[in-house]
Amino acid sequence: MPCSDLVTDSFLATHTQLMEEAWVSLERPPTDPHDLADGWYGEETLDRYGPGQAAAVMTAIRGAAQRCASYSDVLPLGGPATQNTVSTKDPGVLADDGLVLRITVTSADDAKPWVIERAFVREGDVLLTVDKLIEQAPVVGVEAVLPAAVAAYRAASGRKG
């Protein structure tokens, strides 16, 4: 998995075949219209893979995050060069596997860094991903919405946590 794939929306499907996918966009408008960083936009995705494939995807994500702790990239469509840093942490939910990526993207064209947070929770052959795109350091990180997303998935699928 190339480092640049960590910041693309479709990187999970790029490296292995999905059997099923469902996603929904998430948005919380800013509570203060003068502070747009207070709101956030994101996406929740459920990806079902063949036997053992979801675990392999998690291994690939962990490997890329370790290998790509700091790397240079170029934004798509001729955008400016960026310097990206990647950090990881535990998602704080009980599951077969889980990981939160925090990718900070800085460029000479923008004084404020972009921060992308991606939380991954694996249960069997299903990956639940919650992405959050923000401009500045979050008031509340993606892990604040992750337990509700996991609980909703478990309730809909009949799984117990």
PDB file of C-alpha atoms in Angstrom:
ATOM      1  CA  MET A   1       0.000   0.000   0.000  1.00  0.00           C
ATOM      2  CA  PRO A   2       1.625   3.314  -1.048  1.00  0.00           C
ATOM      3  CA  CYS A   3       1.699   6.080   1.566  1.00  0.00           C
ATOM      4  CA  SER A   4      -0.441   8.353  -0.625  1.00  0.00           C
ATOM      5  CA  ASP A   5      -3.298   5.817  -0.479  1.00  0.00           C
ATOM      6  CA  LEU A   6      -3.813   6.565   3.214  1.00  0.00           C
ATOM      7  CA  VAL A   7      -5.468   9.905   2.347  1.00  0.00           C
ATOM      8  CA  THR A   8      -7.723   8.705  -0.498  1.00  0.00           C
ATOM      9  CA  ASP A   9     -11.356   7.783  -0.013  1.00  0.00           C
ATOM     10  CA  SER A  10     -11.208   4.512  -1.925  1.00  0.00           C
ATOM     11  CA  PHE A  11      -7.982   3.029  -0.576  1.00  0.00           C
ATOM     12  CA  LEU A  12      -9.710   0.090   1.146  1.00  0.00           C
ATOM     13  CA  ALA A  13     -11.160  -1.179  -2.141  1.00  0.00           C
ATOM     14  CA  THR A  14      -7.961  -0.488  -4.090  1.00  0.00           C
ATOM     15  CA  HIS A  15      -5.940  -3.279  -2.521  1.00  0.00           C
ATOM     16  CA  THR A  16      -8.450  -6.092  -2.116  1.00  0.00           C
ATOM     17  CA  GLN A  17     -11.845  -7.038  -3.508  1.00  0.00           C
ATOM     18  CA  LEU A  18     -14.912  -6.085  -1.478  1.00  0.00           C
ATOM     19  CA  MET A  19     -17.902  -8.395  -1.362  1.00  0.00           C
ATOM     20  CA  GLU A  20     -20.285  -5.659  -0.160  1.00  0.00           C
ATOM     21  CA  GLU A  21     -20.075  -2.011   0.796  1.00  0.00           C
ATOM     22  CA  ALA A  22     -22.480   0.440   2.385  1.00  0.00           C
ATOM     23  CA  TRP A  23     -21.704   4.025   3.362  1.00  0.00           C
ATOM     24  CA  VAL A  24     -23.332   7.159   4.634  1.00  0.00           C
ATOM     25  CA  SER A  25     -22.105  10.748   4.809  1.00  0.00           C
ATOM     26  CA  LEU A  26     -21.998  12.389   8.222  1.00  0.00           C
ATOM     27  CA  GLU A  27     -22.061  16.105   8.930  1.00  0.00           C
ATOM     28  CA  ARG A  28     -22.299  18.229  12.027  1.00  0.00           C
ATOM     29  CA  PRO A  29     -22.755  21.916  11.239  1.00  0.00           C
ATOM     30  CA  PRO A  30     -20.698  24.346  13.320  1.00  0.00           C
ATOM     31  CA  THR A  31     -22.449  25.496  16.482  1.00  0.00           C
ATOM     32  CA  ASP A  32     -20.774  28.888  15.970  1.00  0.00           C
ATOM     33  CA  PRO A  33     -21.145  30.202  12.375  1.00  0.00           C
ATOM     34  CA  HIS A  34     -17.969  32.265  12.897  1.00  0.00           C
ATOM     35  CA  ASP A  35     -15.915  29.184  13.809  1.00  0.00           C
ATOM     36  CA  LEU A  36     -16.199  26.685  10.947  1.00  0.00           C
ATOM     37  CA  ALA A  37     -13.632  24.391  12.601  1.00  0.00           C
ATOM     38  CA  ASP A  38     -16.282  23.634  15.229  1.00  0.00           C
ATOM     39  CA  GLY A  39     -18.273  21.554  12.712  1.00  0.00           C
ATOM     40  CA  TRP A  40     -17.103  18.492  10.847  1.00  0.00           C
ATOM     41  CA  TYR A  41     -17.791  16.333   7.840  1.00  0.00           C
ATOM     42  CA  GLY A  42     -17.151  12.649   7.544  1.00  0.00           C
ATOM     43  CA  GLU A  43     -18.275   9.293   6.283  1.00  0.00           C
ATOM     44  CA  GLU A  44     -19.138   5.929   7.790  1.00  0.00           C
ATOM     45  CA  THR A  45     -18.497   2.809   5.717  1.00  0.00           C
ATOM     46  CA  LEU A  46     -19.182  -0.888   6.206  1.00  0.00           C
ATOM     47  CA  ASP A  47     -17.074  -3.163   4.006  1.00  0.00           C
ATOM     48  CA  ARG A  48     -17.530  -6.928   3.950  1.00  0.00           C
ATOM     49  CA  TYR A  49     -14.627  -8.991   2.632  1.00  0.00           C
ATOM     50  CA  GLY A  50     -14.057 -12.661   1.879  1.00  0.00           C
ATOM     51  CA  PRO A  51     -12.751 -14.932   4.653  1.00  0.00           C
ATOM     52  CA  GLY A  52      -9.516 -13.568   6.124  1.00  0.00           C
ATOM     53  CA  GLN A  53      -9.404 -10.524   3.814  1.00  0.00           C
ATOM     54  CA  ALA A  54     -10.509  -7.941   6.407  1.00  0.00           C
ATOM     55  CA  ALA A  55      -7.668  -9.033   8.709  1.00  0.00           C
ATOM     56  CA  ALA A  56      -5.237  -8.714   5.784  1.00  0.00           C
ATOM     57  CA  VAL A  57      -6.516  -5.183   5.067  1.00  0.00           C
ATOM     58  CA  MET A  58      -5.959  -4.215   8.717  1.00  0.00           C
ATOM     59  CA  THR A  59      -2.405  -5.585   8.521  1.00  0.00           C
ATOM     60  CA  ALA A  60      -1.776  -3.533   5.366  1.00  0.00           C
ATOM     61  CA  ILE A  61      -3.138  -0.363   7.000  1.00  0.00           C
ATOM     62  CA  ARG A  62      -0.939  -0.858  10.081  1.00  0.00           C
ATOM     63  CA  GLY A  63       2.113  -1.517   7.899  1.00  0.00           C
ATOM     64  CA  ALA A  64       1.515   1.604   5.800  1.00  0.00           C
ATOM     65  CA  ALA A  65       0.970   3.737   8.907  1.00  0.00           C
ATOM     66  CA  GLN A  66       4.278   2.553  10.406  1.00  0.00           C
ATOM     67  CA  ARG A  67       6.200   2.943   7.150  1.00  0.00           C
ATOM     68  CA  CYS A  68       4.615   6.321   6.359  1.00  0.00           C
ATOM     69  CA  ALA A  69       4.966   8.159   9.663  1.00  0.00           C
ATOM     70  CA  SER A  70       6.193  11.167   7.645  1.00  0.00           C
ATOM     71  CA  TYR A  71       6.133  11.483   3.853  1.00  0.00           C
ATOM     72  CA  SER A  72       5.847  14.002   1.022  1.00  0.00           C
ATOM     73  CA  ASP A  73       3.041  13.858  -1.516  1.00  0.00           C
ATOM     74  CA  VAL A  74       1.381  15.931  -4.242  1.00  0.00           C
ATOM     75  CA  LEU A  75      -2.328  16.691  -4.133  1.00  0.00           C
ATOM     76  CA  PRO A  76      -4.392  15.286  -7.019  1.00  0.00           C
ATOM     77  CA  LEU A  77      -5.016  17.285 -10.197  1.00  0.00           C
ATOM     78  CA  GLY A  78      -1.752  19.187 -10.032  1.00  0.00           C
ATOM     79  CA  GLY A  79      -2.193  20.487  -6.515  1.00  0.00           C
ATOM     80  CA  PRO A  80       0.670  21.646  -4.321  1.00  0.00           C
ATOM     81  CA  ALA A  81       3.236  19.431  -2.635  1.00  0.00           C
ATOM     82  CA  THR A  82       2.313  18.391   0.889  1.00  0.00           C
ATOM     83  CA  GLN A  83       4.103  17.084   3.941  1.00  0.00           C
ATOM     84  CA  ASN A  84       2.049  14.419   5.705  1.00  0.00           C
ATOM     85  CA  THR A  85       2.479  12.916   9.147  1.00  0.00           C
ATOM     86  CA  VAL A  86       0.645   9.819  10.328  1.00  0.00           C
ATOM     87  CA  SER A  87       0.037   8.757  13.905  1.00  0.00           C
ATOM     88  CA  THR A  88      -2.004   5.878  15.319  1.00  0.00           C
ATOM     89  CA  LYS A  89      -3.897   5.101  18.484  1.00  0.00           C
ATOM     90  CA  ASP A  90      -6.269   2.512  19.880  1.00  0.00           C
ATOM     91  CA  PRO A  91      -9.919   3.183  18.982  1.00  0.00           C
ATOM     92  CA  GLY A  92     -11.139   2.427  22.487  1.00  0.00           C
ATOM     93  CA  VAL A  93     -13.839  -0.070  21.468  1.00  0.00           C
ATOM     94  CA  LEU A  94     -13.890  -3.819  22.020  1.00  0.00           C
ATOM     95  CA  ALA A  95     -13.596  -5.639  18.667  1.00  0.00           C
ATOM     96  CA  ASP A  96     -11.518  -8.252  16.843  1.00  0.00           C
ATOM     97  CA  ASP A  97      -9.154  -5.459  15.748  1.00  0.00           C
ATOM     98  CA  GLY A  98      -9.129  -1.685  15.589  1.00  0.00           C
ATOM     99  CA  LEU A  99      -7.002   1.353  14.874  1.00  0.00           C
ATOM    100  CA  VAL A 100      -7.364   5.121  14.560  1.00  0.00           C
ATOM    101  CA  LEU A 101      -5.190   6.952  12.014  1.00  0.00           C
ATOM    102  CA  ARG A 102      -4.604  10.676  12.279  1.00  0.00           C
ATOM    103  CA  ILE A 103      -3.086  12.148   9.111  1.00  0.00           C
ATOM    104  CA  THR A 104      -1.947  15.779   9.205  1.00  0.00           C
ATOM    105  CA  VAL A 105      -1.475  17.324   5.756  1.00  0.00           C
ATOM    106  CA  THR A 106       0.421  20.618   5.456  1.00  0.00           C
ATOM    107  CA  SER A 107       1.253  22.592   2.323  1.00  0.00           C
ATOM    108  CA  ALA A 108       2.912  25.895   1.532  1.00  0.00           C
ATOM    109  CA  ASP A 109      -0.400  27.073  -0.011  1.00  0.00           C
ATOM    110  CA  ASP A 110      -2.401  26.786   3.223  1.00  0.00           C
ATOM    111  CA  ALA A 111      -1.392  28.171   6.603  1.00  0.00           C
ATOM    112  CA  LYS A 112      -3.629  25.718   8.475  1.00  0.00           C
ATOM    113  CA  PRO A 113      -3.009  21.975   8.217  1.00  0.00           C
ATOM    114  CA  TRP A 114      -5.751  19.609   7.149  1.00  0.00           C
ATOM    115  CA  VAL A 115      -6.317  16.722   9.519  1.00  0.00           C
ATOM    116  CA  ILE A 116      -7.974  13.486   8.446  1.00  0.00           C
ATOM    117  CA  GLU A 117      -8.976  10.980  11.095  1.00  0.00           C
ATOM    118  CA  ARG A 118      -9.859   7.421  10.152  1.00  0.00           C
ATOM    119  CA  ALA A 119     -11.069   4.879  12.664  1.00  0.00           C
ATOM    120  CA  PHE A 120     -11.152   1.195  11.682  1.00  0.00           C
ATOM    121  CA  VAL A 121     -12.944  -1.508  13.626  1.00  0.00           C
ATOM    122  CA  ARG A 122     -12.861  -5.096  12.398  1.00  0.00           C
ATOM    123  CA  GLU A 123     -15.416  -7.671  13.438  1.00  0.00           C
ATOM    124  CA  GLY A 124     -14.878 -10.916  11.576  1.00  0.00           C
ATOM    125  CA  ASP A 125     -14.824 -10.134   7.860  1.00  0.00           C
ATOM    126  CA  VAL A 126     -16.433  -6.690   8.214  1.00  0.00           C
ATOM    127  CA  LEU A 127     -14.545  -3.409   8.535  1.00  0.00           C
ATOM    128  CA  LEU A 128     -16.388  -0.452   9.978  1.00  0.00           C
ATOM    129  CA  THR A 129     -14.621   2.761   9.022  1.00  0.00           C
ATOM    130  CA  VAL A 130     -15.444   6.231  10.307  1.00  0.00           C
ATOM    131  CA  ASP A 131     -13.661   9.076   8.485  1.00  0.00           C
ATOM    132  CA  LYS A 132     -13.571  12.641   9.688  1.00  0.00           C
ATOM    133  CA  LEU A 133     -12.137  15.499   7.645  1.00  0.00           C
ATOM    134  CA  ILE A 134     -11.306  18.623   9.597  1.00  0.00           C
ATOM    135  CA  GLU A 135      -9.244  21.766   9.095  1.00  0.00           C
ATOM    136  CA  GLN A 136      -7.736  22.255  12.511  1.00  0.00           C
ATOM    137  CA  ALA A 137      -7.127  20.104  15.550  1.00  0.00           C
ATOM    138  CA  PRO A 138     -10.519  18.662  16.494  1.00  0.00           C
ATOM    139  CA  VAL A 139     -12.496  19.754  19.480  1.00  0.00           C
ATOM    140  CA  VAL A 140     -13.662  16.133  19.613  1.00  0.00           C
ATOM    141  CA  GLY A 141     -11.914  13.361  17.692  1.00  0.00           C
ATOM    142  CA  VAL A 142     -13.412  10.561  15.616  1.00  0.00           C
ATOM    143  CA  GLU A 143     -13.298   8.263  18.632  1.00  0.00           C
ATOM    144  CA  ALA A 144     -16.183  10.300  20.117  1.00  0.00           C
ATOM    145  CA  VAL A 145     -18.590   9.011  17.430  1.00  0.00           C
ATOM    146  CA  LEU A 146     -17.037   5.574  16.983  1.00  0.00           C
ATOM    147  CA  PRO A 147     -18.792   3.771  19.891  1.00  0.00           C
ATOM    148  CA  ALA A 148     -22.207   4.849  18.544  1.00  0.00           C
ATOM    149  CA  ALA A 149     -21.282   3.656  15.029  1.00  0.00           C
ATOM    150  CA  VAL A 150     -20.123   0.274  16.359  1.00  0.00           C
ATOM    151  CA  ALA A 151     -23.258  -0.080  18.505  1.00  0.00           C
ATOM    152  CA  ALA A 152     -25.506   0.723  15.512  1.00  0.00           C
ATOM    153  CA  TYR A 153     -23.685  -1.854  13.352  1.00  0.00           C
ATOM    154  CA  ARG A 154     -23.987  -4.505  16.058  1.00  0.00           C
ATOM    155  CA  ALA A 155     -27.685  -3.773  16.591  1.00  0.00           C
ATOM    156  CA  ALA A 156     -28.424  -3.943  12.847  1.00  0.00           C
ATOM    157  CA  SER A 157     -26.442  -7.149  12.349  1.00  0.00           C
ATOM    158  CA  GLY A 158     -27.545  -8.912  15.529  1.00  0.00           C
ATOM    159  CA  ARG A 159     -23.948  -9.064  16.824  1.00  0.00           C
ATOM    160  CA  LYS A 160     -23.170  -8.570  20.483  1.00  0.00           C
ATOM    161  CA  GLY A 161     -20.189  -6.566  21.715  1.00  0.00           C
TER     162      GLY A 161
END
